[in-house]
Amino acid sequence: MKFNEHHFFHEGTLRICSSLDINEAAKQCYEFLRAYMPLEGIDLNIYEPELRSIRIIALHGGILKNMVADQLVPLTDGSIDFIEDKLANLEEVDTVVVANRLDDTPVAREIQKGIGLTMGSYMVLHLVIKGEKLGVAVIYSGRENAFTKKHADMLALLHDPFAIALSNALRYREVVRLQEMLNDDNRFLRRELHQISGDEIVGQNFGLSEVMEMVRQVSALDSSVLLLGETGVGKEVVANAIHYSSPRSSGPLVKVNCGAIPETIMDSELFGHEKGAFTGALARKRGRFERANGGTIFLDEVAELPPAAQVRLLRVLQTKEIERVGGSEPVQVNVRIIAATHRNLEQMVKDGRFRGDLWFRLNVFPITIPPLRLRKADIPALVAHFIERKTRQMNLAHTLVPAPGALEKLKNYDWPGNVRELENAVEREMIRAYAKGPDQPLTFSDFAWQENEARNATRADAPPAGEKPLPLELVIGRHIKEVMGQTGGKVQGEDGAAALLGLHPSTLRARMRKLGIPFGREAN
């Protein structure tokens, strides 16, 4: 039958482009070409000058049984000179080179050693796109003088399909490499941000022991968590602890301050929008929930959500689906929700300012974080932590230390701004002390008036009308502190706090540990 170039090109192109897997394409092409020429192996390879090697990208055929894909074949100086001379004079290189012996060039001899053959012949198809050499496709035979000019002409017809297939394979390898680099960078940056953001839980063995026990209970699950507490107590830090100790720790943690997003763009920010959904929507945009897919979303100040966003959030909790603004198709999301607020959501529900059904969905596992005034025993550890962190952040040459009595001064203050206020106070004092000289201690002298104000201030135990009653533990803690003050810190004995309170001394100590009230040496 007469050879038909168009049929050969068409069928050969179909085989070469039959699969995105370059090795599968090499196999299909090998099976096709066997009907036209006496080949026993085929490979595609590239030259990597920085590694001084040939890299086998794809191969097939029994004659190449000693080689594998992605294998490097080291080159000698003579082989490198031979290749670079060819690359420098690419216009003079024939598209197909027929060699009747495996060892007729330095490069062929290196390949011959890798194949493990002692004799044979081959054809080399040089693959060039827009004047740039990509690599070569090589056809092998175990016989010498196996290939003719006719075989070379047929192989030359497949130059473009081979070149495109190799180019696509190299581009895909580069995409995979960059993706792996990006994933590695993301993991590294997440670890760095986790450290920089101050996520260490200071006080987890004392004032926050109950909080951390609840974190341990819920972190391994996918249940929604509601963090309650005053502004500045560290709700975001606790949210980080839940996420990074959960099975979702390798996924994203997306944080949203619901009070900082204008109501007009709230839906778009949370749930995304479709192209053309509104003026300025020039392209589809993924919202925060889609970006958090596979991980956790932290909704800080959730009480600030407008009614329309509350309805959409309720749907996410119920169906695990969102709908982009301007879209009609639901989008599945696998997201754990951690919400936080300093507001009294229960009262807001009664007042009609927050949806009751959403409140019940969010309030699956509430965790109340106590204010700093109820865990003053943590202040020394917090101060030491902030000094260490600020020394590193401010790039100070030496570490500053508190002056004698400074920590007691801090303990006598009620810290309405909680841990955040304490952190700012430490940084402010470090700046002042460092400006005075390297040996200046942290005196916190600006707290003299605050200490006096804290002593003279009166806190009514009874809450104002309409507000939520104080927690029982808060009232108990204040009473124990008052009695401990009357006894001069004495727990045991007839005139000790335990006797005045009608408790066994061990019971009182256990209660004080639980409430974060110092006693004994710790109080001193």
Short mmCIF file of C-alpha atoms in Angstrom, two decimals, residues 6 9 65 67 104 115 132 137 190 264 358 458:
data_model
loop_
_atom_site.label_atom_id
_atom_site.label_comp_id
_atom_site.label_asym_id
_atom_site.label_seq_id
_atom_site.Cartn_x
_atom_site.Cartn_y
_atom_site.Cartn_z
CA HIS A 6 -1.50 13.01 5.49
CA PHE A 9 0.64 12.69 10.16
CA LYS A 65 14.28 -1.56 30.24
CA MET A 67 16.04 3.30 32.16
CA ASP A 104 29.10 7.52 17.01
CA ILE A 115 20.64 1.61 28.12
CA GLU A 132 14.41 27.51 20.73
CA ALA A 137 12.81 12.46 20.50
CA ARG A 190 1.46 30.08 58.31
CA THR A 264 -23.11 47.42 51.36
CA LEU A 358 -28.81 31.91 64.23
CA THR A 458 -16.33 51.08 93.18
#
